[in-house]
mmCIF file of C-alpha atoms in Angstrom:
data_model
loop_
_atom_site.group_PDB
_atom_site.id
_atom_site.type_symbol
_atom_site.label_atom_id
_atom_site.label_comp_id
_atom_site.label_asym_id
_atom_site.label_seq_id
_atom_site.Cartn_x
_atom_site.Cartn_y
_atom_site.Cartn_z
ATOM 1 C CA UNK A 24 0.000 0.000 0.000
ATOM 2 C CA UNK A 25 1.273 3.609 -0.729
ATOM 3 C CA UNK A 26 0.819 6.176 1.670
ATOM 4 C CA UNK A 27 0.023 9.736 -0.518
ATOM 5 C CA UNK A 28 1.978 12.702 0.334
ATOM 6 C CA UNK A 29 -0.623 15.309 2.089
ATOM 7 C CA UNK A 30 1.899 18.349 2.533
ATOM 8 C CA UNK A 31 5.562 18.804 1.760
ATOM 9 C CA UNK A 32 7.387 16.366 3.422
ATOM 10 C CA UNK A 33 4.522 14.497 5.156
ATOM 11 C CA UNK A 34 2.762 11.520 4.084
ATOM 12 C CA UNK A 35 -0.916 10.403 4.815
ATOM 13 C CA UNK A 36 -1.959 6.860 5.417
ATOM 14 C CA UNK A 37 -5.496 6.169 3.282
ATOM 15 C CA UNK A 38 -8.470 6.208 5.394
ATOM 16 C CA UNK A 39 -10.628 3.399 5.550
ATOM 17 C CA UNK A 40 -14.294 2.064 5.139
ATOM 18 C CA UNK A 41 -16.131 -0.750 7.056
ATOM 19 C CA UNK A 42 -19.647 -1.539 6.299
ATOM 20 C CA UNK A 43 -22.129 -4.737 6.550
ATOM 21 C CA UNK A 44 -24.292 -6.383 4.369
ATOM 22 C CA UNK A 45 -26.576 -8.891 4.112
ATOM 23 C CA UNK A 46 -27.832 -10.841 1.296
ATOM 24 C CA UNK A 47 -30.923 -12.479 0.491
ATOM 25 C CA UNK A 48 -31.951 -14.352 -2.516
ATOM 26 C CA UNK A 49 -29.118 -13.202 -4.664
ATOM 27 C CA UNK A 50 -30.080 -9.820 -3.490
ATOM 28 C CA UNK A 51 -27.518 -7.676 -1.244
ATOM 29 C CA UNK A 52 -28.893 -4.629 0.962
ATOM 30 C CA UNK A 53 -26.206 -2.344 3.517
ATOM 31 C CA UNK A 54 -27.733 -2.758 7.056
ATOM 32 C CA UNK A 55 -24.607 0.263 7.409
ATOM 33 C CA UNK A 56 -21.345 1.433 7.209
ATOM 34 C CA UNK A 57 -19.027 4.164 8.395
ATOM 35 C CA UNK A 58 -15.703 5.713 6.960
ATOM 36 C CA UNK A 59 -12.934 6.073 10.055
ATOM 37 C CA UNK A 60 -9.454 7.272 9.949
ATOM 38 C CA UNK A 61 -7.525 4.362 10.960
ATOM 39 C CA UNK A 62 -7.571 0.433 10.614
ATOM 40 C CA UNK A 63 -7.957 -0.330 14.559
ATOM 41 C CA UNK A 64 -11.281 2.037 15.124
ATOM 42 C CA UNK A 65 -12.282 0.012 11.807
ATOM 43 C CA UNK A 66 -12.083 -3.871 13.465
ATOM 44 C CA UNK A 67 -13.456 -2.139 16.369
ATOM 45 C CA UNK A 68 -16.516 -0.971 14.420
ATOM 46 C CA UNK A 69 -16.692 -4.301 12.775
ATOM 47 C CA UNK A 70 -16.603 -5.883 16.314
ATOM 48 C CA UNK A 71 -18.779 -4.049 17.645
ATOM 49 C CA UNK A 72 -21.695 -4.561 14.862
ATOM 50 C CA UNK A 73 -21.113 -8.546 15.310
ATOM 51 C CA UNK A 74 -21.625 -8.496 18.849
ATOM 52 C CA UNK A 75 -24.498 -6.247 18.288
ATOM 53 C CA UNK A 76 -25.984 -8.769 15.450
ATOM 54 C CA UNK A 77 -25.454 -11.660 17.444
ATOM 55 C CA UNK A 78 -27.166 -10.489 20.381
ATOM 56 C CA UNK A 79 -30.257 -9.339 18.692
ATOM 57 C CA UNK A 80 -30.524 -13.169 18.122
ATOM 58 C CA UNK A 81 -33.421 -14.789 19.387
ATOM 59 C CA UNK A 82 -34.836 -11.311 19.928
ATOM 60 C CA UNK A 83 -37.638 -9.737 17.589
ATOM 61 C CA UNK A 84 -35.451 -6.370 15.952
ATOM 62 C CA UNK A 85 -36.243 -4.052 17.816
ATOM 63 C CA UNK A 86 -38.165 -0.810 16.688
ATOM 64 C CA UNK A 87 -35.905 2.298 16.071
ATOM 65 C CA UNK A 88 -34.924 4.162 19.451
ATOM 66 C CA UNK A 89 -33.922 7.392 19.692
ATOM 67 C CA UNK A 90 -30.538 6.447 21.080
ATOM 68 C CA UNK A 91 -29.411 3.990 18.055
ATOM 69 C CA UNK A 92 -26.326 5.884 16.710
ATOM 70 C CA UNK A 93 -26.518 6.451 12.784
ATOM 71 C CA UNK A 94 -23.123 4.531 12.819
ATOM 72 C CA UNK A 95 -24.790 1.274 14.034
ATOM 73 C CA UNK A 96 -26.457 -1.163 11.559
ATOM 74 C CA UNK A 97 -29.426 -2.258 11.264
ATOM 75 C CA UNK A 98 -30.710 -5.752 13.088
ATOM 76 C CA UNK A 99 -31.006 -8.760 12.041
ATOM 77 C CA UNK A 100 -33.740 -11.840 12.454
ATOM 78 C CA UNK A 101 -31.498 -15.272 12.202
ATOM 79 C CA UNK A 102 -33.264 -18.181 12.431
ATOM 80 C CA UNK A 103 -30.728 -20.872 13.452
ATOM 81 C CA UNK A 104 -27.655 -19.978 16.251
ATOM 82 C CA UNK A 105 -24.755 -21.003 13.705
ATOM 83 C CA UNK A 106 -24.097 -17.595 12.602
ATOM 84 C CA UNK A 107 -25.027 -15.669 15.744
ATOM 85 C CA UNK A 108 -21.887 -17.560 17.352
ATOM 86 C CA UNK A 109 -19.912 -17.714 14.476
ATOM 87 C CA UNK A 110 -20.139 -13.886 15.162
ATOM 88 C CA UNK A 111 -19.174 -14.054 18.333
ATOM 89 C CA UNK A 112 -16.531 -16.310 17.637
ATOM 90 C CA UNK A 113 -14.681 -13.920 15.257
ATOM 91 C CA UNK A 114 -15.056 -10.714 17.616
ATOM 92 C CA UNK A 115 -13.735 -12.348 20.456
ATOM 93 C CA UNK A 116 -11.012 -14.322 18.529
ATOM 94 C CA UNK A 117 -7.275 -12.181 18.596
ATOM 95 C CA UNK A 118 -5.846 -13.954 16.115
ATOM 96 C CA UNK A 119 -8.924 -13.777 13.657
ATOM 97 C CA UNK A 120 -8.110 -10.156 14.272
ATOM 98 C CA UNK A 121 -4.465 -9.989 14.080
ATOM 99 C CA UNK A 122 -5.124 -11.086 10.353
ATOM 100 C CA UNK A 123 -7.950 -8.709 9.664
ATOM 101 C CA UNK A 124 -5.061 -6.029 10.895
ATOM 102 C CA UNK A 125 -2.694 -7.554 8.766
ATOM 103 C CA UNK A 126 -4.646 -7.855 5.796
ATOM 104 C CA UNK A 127 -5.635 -4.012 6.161
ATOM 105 C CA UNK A 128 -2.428 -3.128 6.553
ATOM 106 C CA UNK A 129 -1.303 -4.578 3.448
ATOM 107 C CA UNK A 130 -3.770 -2.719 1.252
ATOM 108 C CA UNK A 131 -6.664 -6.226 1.170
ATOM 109 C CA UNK A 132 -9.663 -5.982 2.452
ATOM 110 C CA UNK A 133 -10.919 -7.664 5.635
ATOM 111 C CA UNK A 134 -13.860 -9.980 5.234
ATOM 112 C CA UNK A 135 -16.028 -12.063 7.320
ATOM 113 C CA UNK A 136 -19.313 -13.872 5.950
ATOM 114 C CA UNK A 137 -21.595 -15.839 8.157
ATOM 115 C CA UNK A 138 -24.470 -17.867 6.559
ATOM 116 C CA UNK A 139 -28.231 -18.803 8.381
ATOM 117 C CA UNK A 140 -28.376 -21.819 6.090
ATOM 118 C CA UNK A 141 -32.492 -21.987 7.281
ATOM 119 C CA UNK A 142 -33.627 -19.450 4.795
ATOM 120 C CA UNK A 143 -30.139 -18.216 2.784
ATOM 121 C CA UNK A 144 -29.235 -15.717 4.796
ATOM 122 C CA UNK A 145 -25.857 -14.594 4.539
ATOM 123 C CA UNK A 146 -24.372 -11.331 6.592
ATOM 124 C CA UNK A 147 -20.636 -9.392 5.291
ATOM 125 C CA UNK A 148 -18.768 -7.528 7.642
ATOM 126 C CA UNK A 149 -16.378 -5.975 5.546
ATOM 127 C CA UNK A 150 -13.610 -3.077 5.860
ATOM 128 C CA UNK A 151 -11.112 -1.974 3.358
ATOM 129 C CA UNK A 152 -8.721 1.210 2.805
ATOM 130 C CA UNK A 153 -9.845 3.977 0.444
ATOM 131 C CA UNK A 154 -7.140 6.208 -0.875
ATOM 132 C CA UNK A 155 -9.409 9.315 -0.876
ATOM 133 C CA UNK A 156 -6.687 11.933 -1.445
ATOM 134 C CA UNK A 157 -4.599 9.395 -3.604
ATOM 135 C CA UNK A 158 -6.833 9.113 -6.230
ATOM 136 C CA UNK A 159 -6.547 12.800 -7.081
ATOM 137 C CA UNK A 160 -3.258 13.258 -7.349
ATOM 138 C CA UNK A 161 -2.948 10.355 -9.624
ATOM 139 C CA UNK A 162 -5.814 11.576 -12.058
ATOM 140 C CA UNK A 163 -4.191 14.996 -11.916
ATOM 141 C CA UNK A 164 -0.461 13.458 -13.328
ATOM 142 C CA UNK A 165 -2.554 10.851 -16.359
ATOM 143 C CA UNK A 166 -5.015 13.614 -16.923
ATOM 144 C CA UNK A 167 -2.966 17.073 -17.584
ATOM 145 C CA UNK A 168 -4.846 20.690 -18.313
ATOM 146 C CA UNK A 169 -4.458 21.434 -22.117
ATOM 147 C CA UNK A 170 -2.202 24.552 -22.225
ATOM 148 C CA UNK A 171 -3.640 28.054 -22.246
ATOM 149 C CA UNK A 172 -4.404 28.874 -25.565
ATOM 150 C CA UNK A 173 -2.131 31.603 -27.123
ATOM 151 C CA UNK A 174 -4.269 32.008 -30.415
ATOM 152 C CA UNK A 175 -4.260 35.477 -31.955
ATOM 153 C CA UNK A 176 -1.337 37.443 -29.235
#
């Protein structure tokens, strides 16, 4: 991964995305996602939402309160415990999060999918870098401003 160079002299580290999904008869829908500055508040995020999935389970979702944060996703209804502990598994496991570190570190995303295999249910937890300032420099050095025009002086 290469870090972009934000002033003279300094260089800035990409910021990064987490989000989760969940997918449904072919069809995927974002329960949420967040961008955050560095990789560690990112596995915390990610952490955080599978704890928070896995112990809605068993519980009807429920309605919106006024104290759910905008950065939290949405719950889920599983209908078997597999992925609910598989869930709770990962957060709790270091070194499942040692390679999610690593793997962010070295540019890769970090992934974790959990199935419900009762009704197809599959959930993503996913975070990745996004090179935000990156991207402009390098469209600025392949795409160049035509030269003033010196017609008729």
């Amino acid at each position: 991964m290469r870090a972009t160079v934000s002033a003279p002299g300094r260089e800035r580290n990409p910021d990064y995305v987490a989000a989760v999904t969940v997918t449904v008869s072919g069809r995927a829908l974002p329960l949420g996602g967040v961008a955050l500055p560095n990789r560690r508040l990112v596995l915390r995020w990610l952490r955080r939402q599978a704890l928070r999935l896995a112990d809605g389970h068993g519980r009807d979702p429920a309605p919106a309160a006024a104290w759910h944060g905008a950065r939290d996703v949405r719950p889920v209804t599983f209908h078997g415990s597999d992925a609910p502990e598989a869930l709770r598994a990962w957060a709790g496991d270091h070194g499942s999060q040692d390679h999610a570190m690593s793997a962010l570190a070295s540019g890769l995303p970090a992934l974790l999918t959990v199935v419900d295999p009762f009704v197809g249910l599959r959930v993503t937890l996913g975070g990745w870098p996004v090179d935000l300032c990156g991207w402009a420099a390098a469209a600025a050095s392949v795409y160049r401003p035509c030269p003033p025009r010196t017609e008729g002086v």
